[in-house]
Amino acid sequence: MMFTFCKINLDYDMDNNIENKLKYCFIAIVKEALSNVIKHSNATEVNITLRRHPAFYQLIIQDNGLVSEYDPSNGIGLYNITQRVNAFNGNIHISTENGFRIFISIPKPDNV
């Protein structure tokens, strides 16, 4: 699938030894977030950041669109994203200042 709605910037710094479940989780989250950009945003740019830190993985998806009428209790997409993050004992924070921003951190397993 090609994303032509707006420009996407990718900042990627991850391990090669991430378990497949987590890889597919991140893919599903990014796919849902980009779907939300298409449906609900007038953004001209999306920034996706995937980073590894010593104790956790970080995923940030942020657009520069105007946010109007955001209701965190409404919408199956954000609910699904939250459920995926919770399945890995992660944290999610959503911000609507200067566009829409999803900040996710997932703790690394002890053996990685």
PDB file of C-alpha atoms in Angstrom:
ATOM      1  CA  MET A   1       0.000   0.000   0.000  1.00  0.00           C
ATOM      2  CA  MET A   2       1.297   3.416  -0.926  1.00  0.00           C
ATOM      3  CA  PHE A   3       0.577   6.410   1.287  1.00  0.00           C
ATOM      4  CA  THR A   4       0.069   9.526  -0.822  1.00  0.00           C
ATOM      5  CA  PHE A   5      -2.101  11.643   1.507  1.00  0.00           C
ATOM      6  CA  CYS A   6       0.833  13.681   2.802  1.00  0.00           C
ATOM      7  CA  LYS A   7       4.588  13.545   3.318  1.00  0.00           C
ATOM      8  CA  ILE A   8       5.945  10.978   5.812  1.00  0.00           C
ATOM      9  CA  ASN A   9       9.272  11.343   7.598  1.00  0.00           C
ATOM     10  CA  LEU A  10      10.749   8.232   9.221  1.00  0.00           C
ATOM     11  CA  ASP A  11      13.370   8.274  11.977  1.00  0.00           C
ATOM     12  CA  TYR A  12      14.332   4.625  12.582  1.00  0.00           C
ATOM     13  CA  ASP A  13      16.874   3.337  15.092  1.00  0.00           C
ATOM     14  CA  MET A  14      15.917  -0.180  16.231  1.00  0.00           C
ATOM     15  CA  ASP A  15      17.527  -3.511  17.056  1.00  0.00           C
ATOM     16  CA  ASN A  16      17.456  -6.345  14.557  1.00  0.00           C
ATOM     17  CA  ASN A  17      16.459  -8.803  17.266  1.00  0.00           C
ATOM     18  CA  ILE A  18      12.974  -7.509  18.095  1.00  0.00           C
ATOM     19  CA  GLU A  19      10.481 -10.316  18.505  1.00  0.00           C
ATOM     20  CA  ASN A  20       8.005 -10.708  15.648  1.00  0.00           C
ATOM     21  CA  LYS A  21       4.973 -10.045  17.861  1.00  0.00           C
ATOM     22  CA  LEU A  22       6.311  -6.598  18.682  1.00  0.00           C
ATOM     23  CA  LYS A  23       7.232  -5.883  15.055  1.00  0.00           C
ATOM     24  CA  TYR A  24       3.696  -6.711  13.951  1.00  0.00           C
ATOM     25  CA  CYS A  25       2.307  -4.628  16.822  1.00  0.00           C
ATOM     26  CA  PHE A  26       4.261  -1.580  15.639  1.00  0.00           C
ATOM     27  CA  ILE A  27       3.199  -2.184  12.029  1.00  0.00           C
ATOM     28  CA  ALA A  28      -0.475  -2.401  13.036  1.00  0.00           C
ATOM     29  CA  ILE A  29      -0.208   0.764  15.147  1.00  0.00           C
ATOM     30  CA  VAL A  30       1.447   2.753  12.357  1.00  0.00           C
ATOM     31  CA  LYS A  31      -1.127   1.491   9.852  1.00  0.00           C
ATOM     32  CA  GLU A  32      -4.019   2.518  12.122  1.00  0.00           C
ATOM     33  CA  ALA A  33      -2.453   5.901  12.868  1.00  0.00           C
ATOM     34  CA  LEU A  34      -1.968   6.633   9.153  1.00  0.00           C
ATOM     35  CA  SER A  35      -5.559   5.573   8.499  1.00  0.00           C
ATOM     36  CA  ASN A  36      -6.639   8.096  11.148  1.00  0.00           C
ATOM     37  CA  VAL A  37      -4.560  10.803   9.459  1.00  0.00           C
ATOM     38  CA  ILE A  38      -6.416  10.142   6.199  1.00  0.00           C
ATOM     39  CA  LYS A  39      -9.869  10.070   7.827  1.00  0.00           C
ATOM     40  CA  HIS A  40      -9.588  12.852  10.391  1.00  0.00           C
ATOM     41  CA  SER A  41      -6.714  15.169   9.561  1.00  0.00           C
ATOM     42  CA  ASN A  42      -5.805  17.922   7.182  1.00  0.00           C
ATOM     43  CA  ALA A  43      -2.120  17.223   7.857  1.00  0.00           C
ATOM     44  CA  THR A  44       0.557  17.914   5.274  1.00  0.00           C
ATOM     45  CA  GLU A  45       3.249  15.962   7.114  1.00  0.00           C
ATOM     46  CA  VAL A  46       3.555  12.956   9.421  1.00  0.00           C
ATOM     47  CA  ASN A  47       6.638  12.108  11.468  1.00  0.00           C
ATOM     48  CA  ILE A  48       7.169   8.510  12.584  1.00  0.00           C
ATOM     49  CA  THR A  49       9.949   7.805  15.069  1.00  0.00           C
ATOM     50  CA  LEU A  50      10.986   4.293  16.108  1.00  0.00           C
ATOM     51  CA  ARG A  51      13.863   4.129  18.583  1.00  0.00           C
ATOM     52  CA  ARG A  52      15.463   1.678  20.931  1.00  0.00           C
ATOM     53  CA  HIS A  53      16.590   2.796  24.342  1.00  0.00           C
ATOM     54  CA  PRO A  54      18.408   0.726  26.960  1.00  0.00           C
ATOM     55  CA  ALA A  55      15.200  -0.302  28.749  1.00  0.00           C
ATOM     56  CA  PHE A  56      12.398   0.318  26.248  1.00  0.00           C
ATOM     57  CA  TYR A  57      11.301   0.792  22.654  1.00  0.00           C
ATOM     58  CA  GLN A  58       9.710   4.061  21.615  1.00  0.00           C
ATOM     59  CA  LEU A  59       7.202   4.790  18.842  1.00  0.00           C
ATOM     60  CA  ILE A  60       6.049   8.336  18.158  1.00  0.00           C
ATOM     61  CA  ILE A  61       3.597   9.239  15.409  1.00  0.00           C
ATOM     62  CA  GLN A  62       2.867  12.919  14.990  1.00  0.00           C
ATOM     63  CA  ASP A  63       1.101  14.940  12.315  1.00  0.00           C
ATOM     64  CA  ASN A  64       0.814  18.683  11.798  1.00  0.00           C
ATOM     65  CA  GLY A  65      -2.940  18.745  11.219  1.00  0.00           C
ATOM     66  CA  LEU A  66      -5.491  20.775  13.104  1.00  0.00           C
ATOM     67  CA  VAL A  67      -7.305  18.790  15.764  1.00  0.00           C
ATOM     68  CA  SER A  68     -10.983  19.512  16.278  1.00  0.00           C
ATOM     69  CA  GLU A  69     -13.499  17.625  18.355  1.00  0.00           C
ATOM     70  CA  TYR A  70     -11.080  14.950  19.601  1.00  0.00           C
ATOM     71  CA  ASP A  71     -12.843  12.580  21.980  1.00  0.00           C
ATOM     72  CA  PRO A  72     -10.555   9.897  23.472  1.00  0.00           C
ATOM     73  CA  SER A  73     -13.530   7.690  24.355  1.00  0.00           C
ATOM     74  CA  ASN A  74     -14.764   7.637  20.766  1.00  0.00           C
ATOM     75  CA  GLY A  75     -13.122   5.599  18.049  1.00  0.00           C
ATOM     76  CA  ILE A  76     -12.214   1.960  17.674  1.00  0.00           C
ATOM     77  CA  GLY A  77      -8.833   2.738  16.076  1.00  0.00           C
ATOM     78  CA  LEU A  78      -7.318   4.474  19.096  1.00  0.00           C
ATOM     79  CA  TYR A  79      -8.884   1.852  21.348  1.00  0.00           C
ATOM     80  CA  ASN A  80      -7.171  -0.895  19.317  1.00  0.00           C
ATOM     81  CA  ILE A  81      -3.845   0.946  19.480  1.00  0.00           C
ATOM     82  CA  THR A  82      -4.182   1.261  23.257  1.00  0.00           C
ATOM     83  CA  GLN A  83      -5.030  -2.439  23.607  1.00  0.00           C
ATOM     84  CA  ARG A  84      -1.962  -3.427  21.554  1.00  0.00           C
ATOM     85  CA  VAL A  85       0.288  -1.264  23.738  1.00  0.00           C
ATOM     86  CA  ASN A  86      -1.277  -2.656  26.926  1.00  0.00           C
ATOM     87  CA  ALA A  87      -0.623  -6.215  25.707  1.00  0.00           C
ATOM     88  CA  PHE A  88       3.118  -5.433  25.934  1.00  0.00           C
ATOM     89  CA  ASN A  89       2.781  -3.652  29.308  1.00  0.00           C
ATOM     90  CA  GLY A  90       3.569  -0.408  27.531  1.00  0.00           C
ATOM     91  CA  ASN A  91       2.488   3.178  27.991  1.00  0.00           C
ATOM     92  CA  ILE A  92       0.643   5.413  25.564  1.00  0.00           C
ATOM     93  CA  HIS A  93       0.131   9.148  25.694  1.00  0.00           C
ATOM     94  CA  ILE A  94      -1.950  11.082  23.172  1.00  0.00           C
ATOM     95  CA  SER A  95      -1.528  14.821  22.742  1.00  0.00           C
ATOM     96  CA  THR A  96      -3.429  17.264  20.553  1.00  0.00           C
ATOM     97  CA  GLU A  97      -1.109  20.276  20.867  1.00  0.00           C
ATOM     98  CA  ASN A  98       0.376  21.336  17.521  1.00  0.00           C
ATOM     99  CA  GLY A  99      -1.234  18.448  15.654  1.00  0.00           C
ATOM    100  CA  PHE A 100      -2.047  14.923  16.774  1.00  0.00           C
ATOM    101  CA  ARG A 101       0.679  12.965  18.579  1.00  0.00           C
ATOM    102  CA  ILE A 102       0.779   9.373  19.809  1.00  0.00           C
ATOM    103  CA  PHE A 103       3.729   8.609  22.113  1.00  0.00           C
ATOM    104  CA  ILE A 104       4.269   4.937  22.953  1.00  0.00           C
ATOM    105  CA  SER A 105       6.895   3.223  25.067  1.00  0.00           C
ATOM    106  CA  ILE A 106       7.200  -0.559  25.357  1.00  0.00           C
ATOM    107  CA  PRO A 107       9.567  -2.049  27.958  1.00  0.00           C
ATOM    108  CA  LYS A 108      12.246  -4.369  26.619  1.00  0.00           C
ATOM    109  CA  PRO A 109      12.158  -7.955  27.844  1.00  0.00           C
ATOM    110  CA  ASP A 110      14.821  -8.685  30.487  1.00  0.00           C
ATOM    111  CA  ASN A 111      16.756 -10.980  28.154  1.00  0.00           C
ATOM    112  CA  VAL A 112      17.277  -8.429  25.333  1.00  0.00           C
TER     113      VAL A 112
END
